[in-house]
Amino acid sequence: MLSRLARAGGTISARVPKRTVTTTQVGGYEVFDHSYDAVVIGAGGAGLRAAAGLVGHGLKTACISKVFPTRSHTVAAQGGINGALANMTEDDWRWHAYDTVKGADWLGDQDAIQHMCRLAPEVILELESFGLPFSRTPEGKIYQRAFGGQSLKFGKGGQAYRCAAAADRTGHAILHTLYGMALKFDCLFFVEYFAMDLIMSEDGRCLGCVAMCMEDGSIHRFGAHSTIVATGGFGRAYQSCTSAHTCTGDGSAMASRAGLPMQDLEFVQFHPTGIFPAGCLLTEGCRGEGGILRNSEGEPFMARYAPTAKDLASRDVVSRAMTLEIREGRGVGPNKDHIYLHLDHLPPETLAERLPGISETAKIFAGVDVTKEPAPVLPTVHYNMGGIPTDWKTQVLRNVEGEIVPGLLAAGEAGCASVHGANRLGANSLLDLVVFGRQAADTTAELVKPNSPPVKLPPKAGEASIARMDKMRHAKGPIPTAELRRELQVNMQKYAPVYRNADDLKKGKDVIVEVMKKYKDVGITDRTMVWNTDLIETLELENLINQAAQEMYAAEARKESRGAHAHENFPDRDDEKWMKHTLSWLDKPFVEDAKVVLKYRSVIDQPLDSEMHHVPPAKRVY
Amino acid sequence: MALSAFRRSLPRSLSRGFAAAAKPQTFAIYRYDPDTQAKPFLQDYTIDLKECGPMILDALIKIKDEVDATLTFRRSCREGICGSCAMNINGKNGLACLLYIEESSKPIEIQPLPHTYVVKDLVPDLTNFYNQYKSIEPWLKRKDTKAKDDKEYFQSREDRAKLDGMYECILCACCMTSCPSYWWNPEYYLGPAVLMQAYRWIADSRDQFTEERLAWVNDTMKLYRCHGIMNCTNCCPKGLDPAKAIVHLKEQVADTYKDGWKSMMTGEIVKNKGRESGMMYM
């Protein structure tokens, strides 16, 4: 390891505070102890923005990531980032906030939504000032495109054009810009370190985390006054998803093992246009630039389901419409099992300038030239609205009463502030990452002084986690990891798809309980410590099962339809009984012994201050 | 080269028989075990293409899931945007997730990126590449400060178009590790991807440190190890053209060069002395 440091040409610089690392023996493994003011777990959009912000505040920061930062799945986001810059039409962040509250089907917390939408123009301009290559209007301003669920004048002024975009590679542009920003601030990265568990004190404060270095298998304990979880979602719990292989809900499961609740896990977004059958994403921006969904009769059917917004209705509305069309026999293809997305009526120059990335993706994964033929698409799992419950300042909450967990924050898809409620609007996630990544840094700066004295880790901190890792490393059970993972994915796809019903959800619960129990029978082949992806994938599988189980239980319990949770037996929204957040716990840390426990907490329906009016619940039509 | 000495078939216990209508395809995959540090070898695996997705990455995942779980490789997005799965397939660098499996009676050879330190199997150490990327300062640099109510920096569509073909780079290192100059001088020569990114910031009309950036790369080793070999453009999985960017870069350096550059660069070096590389290993 030291030779690697030398080869990297790294010398301890005056700009970066001196680091001391000590070693100790825990559970038969040599453990390296580090101490920082703040530790960020995850280096995607939210993690990088948090890390850069923390260093900007002068805090000694470590950013831990299981992949190199620019490989994080933020890089695959395509469409854009919403903000009321008013570059295309007049615009107001309150209209954006209204759209977001409505998009969330009134399950979003209006204080967090206000915070996000109000800060949107500022964070977009900040990204641009770091060099993000936004597409431009003829006046040389940042180009903004139409996107789903975005309107002017509180829904009464027609389509809003507030999605700031860099062609259809906005996620790529944002992540690379944020990485450049982090480099500028000399952020310290621990790359290809797999975070295993949080370290909690006896009195319930978070003291840091324990991670495994994949390069040499060494174990590291990071003590920190503030730990920020920014590890993304768990799309890989499903058989078909737009998510990367690395989207396994690690940070969320870590919080769950620490006895903390998850919030609103039943709300899983199905993106209307994932390529069929590959599952790769075709941005909503396709429809934003004029693309149209058609069924086997060539009909632009969205006009029937969403007369005003049509193809740019909220994603859950479009996914449901597509599913119904297929159910009613109007799907396309030899098995009538998908829908066509038409872009062939758009000028090829527009496609080349605004949608070059998806043109390439459609070519490679569907064999389709989008200038001439439609692309085959199907609703595909894409995003988790739920996550670790936080307040608008990203501080993690431990219970129904909203009590804060000292020392722990969560931002991005891993968190649930909740700005997305029951359904997320397109281009609001990239915004969520940057706003709440920044907020996590700002909140930490309020609570932690730069160069604080090192955190005192309990001597056996991380012992349970190391024992768990060691146990799985020597696992000799009959079920290979890949087999159990497949079983989980197939069943989640079967029992909790776009449309859910009581029978399927009940069966799904039983099946998930079986999968949870089977985890103790997993066996792996690779016993080594260096880059043991067999072991890593097994630990990731536990995280997937942890999250999927809570999702299934929460879905079965919610007897209404709201946002992305469409319940066939309860087709209407029930504000009286169900306008509340689901909180779910695992009653024991490890999935094979645990049961899911559910509670509920109220939605915050009042904004942060008087700059925005409360948006009262209304019927949600597009 | 006597490859047969380095090729191994699977032990009987792991090989599978195939049904009559199957389409068996053999893959010869580079294996290296850092624990034993034994000599690397090519391991043969045969799978049924009928039961496999169309991309090389699908085959790798199938082999890992069903045949040999110790096979180790990087992967994430599977759609060609993250750059994790860069490797050498039948002698050419590319992304495993974007390359179709081409049925062949000969085994498809999969090796790690050429001339890299291999951590395990198909996983190379790219630390040097990442450090070199940091050294060209890939962020917008301005000499003025923005006023409080200023909105975005103006950039015309024409100026923005100059960045097309460069900003899309996913840092996969296919081009870097296909370049013979980079093989022979990785510590000094910046390599195609890094040079193209250096030029991306030079070409960005909003950046005000153009001259400093040009002076920074104007070095016999950093820039002028490029001899136009063109392996880079030939293998870029995103269809980008680093060779062309380097040609433009050399032109602009030559056009802009002034005698004061040397002292300007000495100043920059002193300022950045001992600067943290950012890549932490402990």
PDB file of C-alpha atoms in Angstrom, chain B residues 35-184:
ATOM      1  CA  ASP B  35      -2.906 -14.059  -3.263  1.00  0.00           C
ATOM      2  CA  THR B  36      -0.620 -16.674  -4.780  1.00  0.00           C
ATOM      3  CA  GLN B  37       0.951 -14.276  -7.289  1.00  0.00           C
ATOM      4  CA  ALA B  38       1.328 -17.246  -9.604  1.00  0.00           C
ATOM      5  CA  LYS B  39       1.940 -16.691 -13.287  1.00  0.00           C
ATOM      6  CA  PRO B  40      -1.162 -15.365 -15.078  1.00  0.00           C
ATOM      7  CA  PHE B  41      -2.870 -17.656 -17.561  1.00  0.00           C
ATOM      8  CA  LEU B  42      -5.854 -17.764 -19.930  1.00  0.00           C
ATOM      9  CA  GLN B  43      -8.756 -19.780 -18.580  1.00  0.00           C
ATOM     10  CA  ASP B  44     -11.181 -21.338 -21.065  1.00  0.00           C
ATOM     11  CA  TYR B  45     -14.893 -21.114 -20.349  1.00  0.00           C
ATOM     12  CA  THR B  46     -17.600 -22.379 -22.695  1.00  0.00           C
ATOM     13  CA  ILE B  47     -21.174 -21.115 -22.461  1.00  0.00           C
ATOM     14  CA  ASP B  48     -24.346 -21.473 -24.502  1.00  0.00           C
ATOM     15  CA  LEU B  49     -24.972 -18.249 -26.405  1.00  0.00           C
ATOM     16  CA  LYS B  50     -28.643 -19.124 -26.709  1.00  0.00           C
ATOM     17  CA  GLU B  51     -28.951 -18.721 -22.962  1.00  0.00           C
ATOM     18  CA  CYS B  52     -26.934 -15.522 -22.852  1.00  0.00           C
ATOM     19  CA  GLY B  53     -27.441 -11.834 -23.605  1.00  0.00           C
ATOM     20  CA  PRO B  54     -25.797 -10.408 -26.710  1.00  0.00           C
ATOM     21  CA  MET B  55     -22.904  -8.437 -25.172  1.00  0.00           C
ATOM     22  CA  ILE B  56     -19.476  -9.597 -23.989  1.00  0.00           C
ATOM     23  CA  LEU B  57     -20.385  -8.302 -20.533  1.00  0.00           C
ATOM     24  CA  ASP B  58     -23.449 -10.569 -20.519  1.00  0.00           C
ATOM     25  CA  ALA B  59     -21.115 -13.515 -21.156  1.00  0.00           C
ATOM     26  CA  LEU B  60     -18.751 -12.463 -18.359  1.00  0.00           C
ATOM     27  CA  ILE B  61     -21.627 -12.116 -15.918  1.00  0.00           C
ATOM     28  CA  LYS B  62     -23.060 -15.465 -16.977  1.00  0.00           C
ATOM     29  CA  ILE B  63     -19.692 -17.138 -16.463  1.00  0.00           C
ATOM     30  CA  LYS B  64     -19.326 -15.511 -13.033  1.00  0.00           C
ATOM     31  CA  ASP B  65     -22.886 -16.369 -11.975  1.00  0.00           C
ATOM     32  CA  GLU B  66     -23.053 -19.903 -13.261  1.00  0.00           C
ATOM     33  CA  VAL B  67     -19.581 -21.294 -13.832  1.00  0.00           C
ATOM     34  CA  ASP B  68     -16.850 -19.607 -11.798  1.00  0.00           C
ATOM     35  CA  ALA B  69     -17.707 -17.030  -9.151  1.00  0.00           C
ATOM     36  CA  THR B  70     -14.065 -16.133  -8.611  1.00  0.00           C
ATOM     37  CA  LEU B  71     -13.838 -14.437 -12.041  1.00  0.00           C
ATOM     38  CA  THR B  72     -13.325 -10.765 -11.219  1.00  0.00           C
ATOM     39  CA  PHE B  73     -13.991  -7.704 -13.380  1.00  0.00           C
ATOM     40  CA  ARG B  74     -15.325  -4.177 -13.046  1.00  0.00           C
ATOM     41  CA  ARG B  75     -18.840  -3.383 -14.287  1.00  0.00           C
ATOM     42  CA  SER B  76     -21.645  -1.017 -13.388  1.00  0.00           C
ATOM     43  CA  CYS B  77     -24.045   0.669 -15.812  1.00  0.00           C
ATOM     44  CA  ARG B  78     -24.010  -1.975 -18.596  1.00  0.00           C
ATOM     45  CA  GLU B  79     -25.023   0.739 -21.072  1.00  0.00           C
ATOM     46  CA  GLY B  80     -21.661   2.219 -22.042  1.00  0.00           C
ATOM     47  CA  ILE B  81     -21.696   5.426 -20.006  1.00  0.00           C
ATOM     48  CA  CYS B  82     -19.772   4.669 -16.821  1.00  0.00           C
ATOM     49  CA  GLY B  83     -16.578   3.266 -18.368  1.00  0.00           C
ATOM     50  CA  SER B  84     -16.040   0.539 -15.739  1.00  0.00           C
ATOM     51  CA  CYS B  85     -15.851  -2.485 -18.050  1.00  0.00           C
ATOM     52  CA  ALA B  86     -13.012  -1.339 -20.295  1.00  0.00           C
ATOM     53  CA  MET B  87     -10.921  -4.343 -21.322  1.00  0.00           C
ATOM     54  CA  ASN B  88      -9.072  -5.879 -24.265  1.00  0.00           C
ATOM     55  CA  ILE B  89     -11.251  -8.184 -26.350  1.00  0.00           C
ATOM     56  CA  ASN B  90      -9.610 -10.140 -29.155  1.00  0.00           C
ATOM     57  CA  GLY B  91      -6.732  -7.709 -29.108  1.00  0.00           C
ATOM     58  CA  LYS B  92      -8.724  -4.472 -29.198  1.00  0.00           C
ATOM     59  CA  ASN B  93      -9.659  -2.217 -26.275  1.00  0.00           C
ATOM     60  CA  GLY B  94     -13.343  -1.566 -25.770  1.00  0.00           C
ATOM     61  CA  LEU B  95     -16.255  -1.627 -23.330  1.00  0.00           C
ATOM     62  CA  ALA B  96     -17.490  -5.166 -22.706  1.00  0.00           C
ATOM     63  CA  CYS B  97     -21.061  -3.885 -22.376  1.00  0.00           C
ATOM     64  CA  LEU B  98     -21.123  -2.299 -25.830  1.00  0.00           C
ATOM     65  CA  LEU B  99     -19.409  -5.078 -27.790  1.00  0.00           C
ATOM     66  CA  TYR B 100     -21.501  -7.818 -29.321  1.00  0.00           C
ATOM     67  CA  ILE B 101     -20.355 -11.411 -28.910  1.00  0.00           C
ATOM     68  CA  GLU B 102     -19.307 -12.532 -32.356  1.00  0.00           C
ATOM     69  CA  GLU B 103     -19.755 -16.256 -32.674  1.00  0.00           C
ATOM     70  CA  SER B 104     -16.513 -17.911 -33.566  1.00  0.00           C
ATOM     71  CA  SER B 105     -14.987 -21.374 -33.591  1.00  0.00           C
ATOM     72  CA  LYS B 106     -11.891 -19.797 -32.037  1.00  0.00           C
ATOM     73  CA  PRO B 107     -12.065 -18.749 -28.386  1.00  0.00           C
ATOM     74  CA  ILE B 108     -12.800 -15.081 -27.785  1.00  0.00           C
ATOM     75  CA  GLU B 109      -9.815 -13.750 -25.876  1.00  0.00           C
ATOM     76  CA  ILE B 110     -10.455 -11.324 -23.046  1.00  0.00           C
ATOM     77  CA  GLN B 111      -7.531  -9.619 -21.338  1.00  0.00           C
ATOM     78  CA  PRO B 112      -7.160  -6.612 -19.053  1.00  0.00           C
ATOM     79  CA  LEU B 113      -6.228  -3.213 -20.537  1.00  0.00           C
ATOM     80  CA  PRO B 114      -2.714  -3.527 -21.976  1.00  0.00           C
ATOM     81  CA  HIS B 115       0.430  -2.492 -20.090  1.00  0.00           C
ATOM     82  CA  THR B 116      -1.325  -1.822 -16.808  1.00  0.00           C
ATOM     83  CA  TYR B 117      -0.555  -3.152 -13.341  1.00  0.00           C
ATOM     84  CA  VAL B 118      -3.157  -5.860 -12.835  1.00  0.00           C
ATOM     85  CA  VAL B 119      -4.768  -6.063  -9.393  1.00  0.00           C
ATOM     86  CA  LYS B 120      -6.676  -9.275 -10.121  1.00  0.00           C
ATOM     87  CA  ASP B 121      -8.011 -11.003 -13.263  1.00  0.00           C
ATOM     88  CA  LEU B 122      -9.406  -8.241 -15.473  1.00  0.00           C
ATOM     89  CA  VAL B 123      -9.050  -5.377 -12.950  1.00  0.00           C
ATOM     90  CA  PRO B 124      -6.234  -2.905 -13.791  1.00  0.00           C
ATOM     91  CA  ASP B 125      -4.765  -0.207 -11.554  1.00  0.00           C
ATOM     92  CA  LEU B 126      -5.688   3.139 -13.135  1.00  0.00           C
ATOM     93  CA  THR B 127      -4.338   5.395 -10.365  1.00  0.00           C
ATOM     94  CA  ASN B 128      -1.723   6.970 -12.615  1.00  0.00           C
ATOM     95  CA  PHE B 129      -4.369   7.860 -15.196  1.00  0.00           C
ATOM     96  CA  TYR B 130      -6.581   9.486 -12.567  1.00  0.00           C
ATOM     97  CA  ASN B 131      -3.666  11.490 -11.184  1.00  0.00           C
ATOM     98  CA  GLN B 132      -2.728  12.691 -14.649  1.00  0.00           C
ATOM     99  CA  TYR B 133      -6.344  13.754 -15.198  1.00  0.00           C
ATOM    100  CA  LYS B 134      -6.226  15.830 -12.030  1.00  0.00           C
ATOM    101  CA  SER B 135      -2.971  17.444 -13.129  1.00  0.00           C
ATOM    102  CA  ILE B 136      -4.620  19.208 -16.079  1.00  0.00           C
ATOM    103  CA  GLU B 137      -7.116  20.869 -13.668  1.00  0.00           C
ATOM    104  CA  PRO B 138     -10.443  19.767 -15.202  1.00  0.00           C
ATOM    105  CA  TRP B 139     -12.619  22.609 -13.895  1.00  0.00           C
ATOM    106  CA  LEU B 140     -13.531  26.068 -15.116  1.00  0.00           C
ATOM    107  CA  LYS B 141     -10.897  28.633 -14.226  1.00  0.00           C
ATOM    108  CA  ARG B 142     -11.721  32.336 -14.283  1.00  0.00           C
ATOM    109  CA  LYS B 143      -9.689  35.404 -13.477  1.00  0.00           C
ATOM    110  CA  ASP B 144     -12.667  37.608 -12.630  1.00  0.00           C
ATOM    111  CA  THR B 145     -15.232  36.951  -9.916  1.00  0.00           C
ATOM    112  CA  LYS B 146     -18.940  36.701 -10.547  1.00  0.00           C
ATOM    113  CA  ALA B 147     -21.084  39.542  -9.260  1.00  0.00           C
ATOM    114  CA  LYS B 148     -23.846  38.484  -6.901  1.00  0.00           C
ATOM    115  CA  ASP B 149     -26.718  38.824  -9.345  1.00  0.00           C
ATOM    116  CA  ASP B 150     -24.885  37.516 -12.392  1.00  0.00           C
ATOM    117  CA  LYS B 151     -26.506  34.590 -14.091  1.00  0.00           C
ATOM    118  CA  GLU B 152     -24.708  32.048 -16.229  1.00  0.00           C
ATOM    119  CA  TYR B 153     -21.564  32.780 -18.191  1.00  0.00           C
ATOM    120  CA  PHE B 154     -22.525  33.578 -21.749  1.00  0.00           C
ATOM    121  CA  GLN B 155     -21.546  30.940 -24.284  1.00  0.00           C
ATOM    122  CA  SER B 156     -22.737  31.025 -27.881  1.00  0.00           C
ATOM    123  CA  ARG B 157     -24.062  27.895 -29.546  1.00  0.00           C
ATOM    124  CA  GLU B 158     -21.066  27.918 -31.858  1.00  0.00           C
ATOM    125  CA  ASP B 159     -18.655  28.046 -28.930  1.00  0.00           C
ATOM    126  CA  ARG B 160     -20.594  25.322 -27.137  1.00  0.00           C
ATOM    127  CA  ALA B 161     -20.388  23.167 -30.252  1.00  0.00           C
ATOM    128  CA  LYS B 162     -16.580  23.237 -29.978  1.00  0.00           C
ATOM    129  CA  LEU B 163     -16.913  21.047 -26.883  1.00  0.00           C
ATOM    130  CA  ASP B 164     -18.884  18.349 -28.705  1.00  0.00           C
ATOM    131  CA  GLY B 165     -16.779  15.279 -29.240  1.00  0.00           C
ATOM    132  CA  MET B 166     -14.752  15.988 -26.106  1.00  0.00           C
ATOM    133  CA  TYR B 167     -17.022  16.511 -23.120  1.00  0.00           C
ATOM    134  CA  GLU B 168     -18.583  13.079 -23.706  1.00  0.00           C
ATOM    135  CA  CYS B 169     -15.395  11.288 -22.607  1.00  0.00           C
ATOM    136  CA  ILE B 170     -16.219   8.708 -19.934  1.00  0.00           C
ATOM    137  CA  LEU B 171     -12.599   8.241 -18.720  1.00  0.00           C
ATOM    138  CA  CYS B 172     -12.665   4.542 -19.567  1.00  0.00           C
ATOM    139  CA  ALA B 173      -8.927   4.514 -20.423  1.00  0.00           C
ATOM    140  CA  CYS B 174      -9.377   2.422 -23.591  1.00  0.00           C
ATOM    141  CA  CYS B 175      -7.477   5.030 -25.601  1.00  0.00           C
ATOM    142  CA  MET B 176      -4.776   5.592 -22.978  1.00  0.00           C
ATOM    143  CA  THR B 177      -3.924   1.911 -22.743  1.00  0.00           C
ATOM    144  CA  SER B 178      -4.023   1.400 -26.506  1.00  0.00           C
ATOM    145  CA  CYS B 179      -1.283   3.983 -27.087  1.00  0.00           C
ATOM    146  CA  PRO B 180       2.254   2.597 -27.491  1.00  0.00           C
ATOM    147  CA  SER B 181       3.706   5.953 -26.423  1.00  0.00           C
ATOM    148  CA  TYR B 182       1.715   5.702 -23.231  1.00  0.00           C
ATOM    149  CA  TRP B 183       2.908   2.123 -22.732  1.00  0.00           C
ATOM    150  CA  TRP B 184       6.546   3.211 -22.887  1.00  0.00           C
TER     151      TRP B 184
END
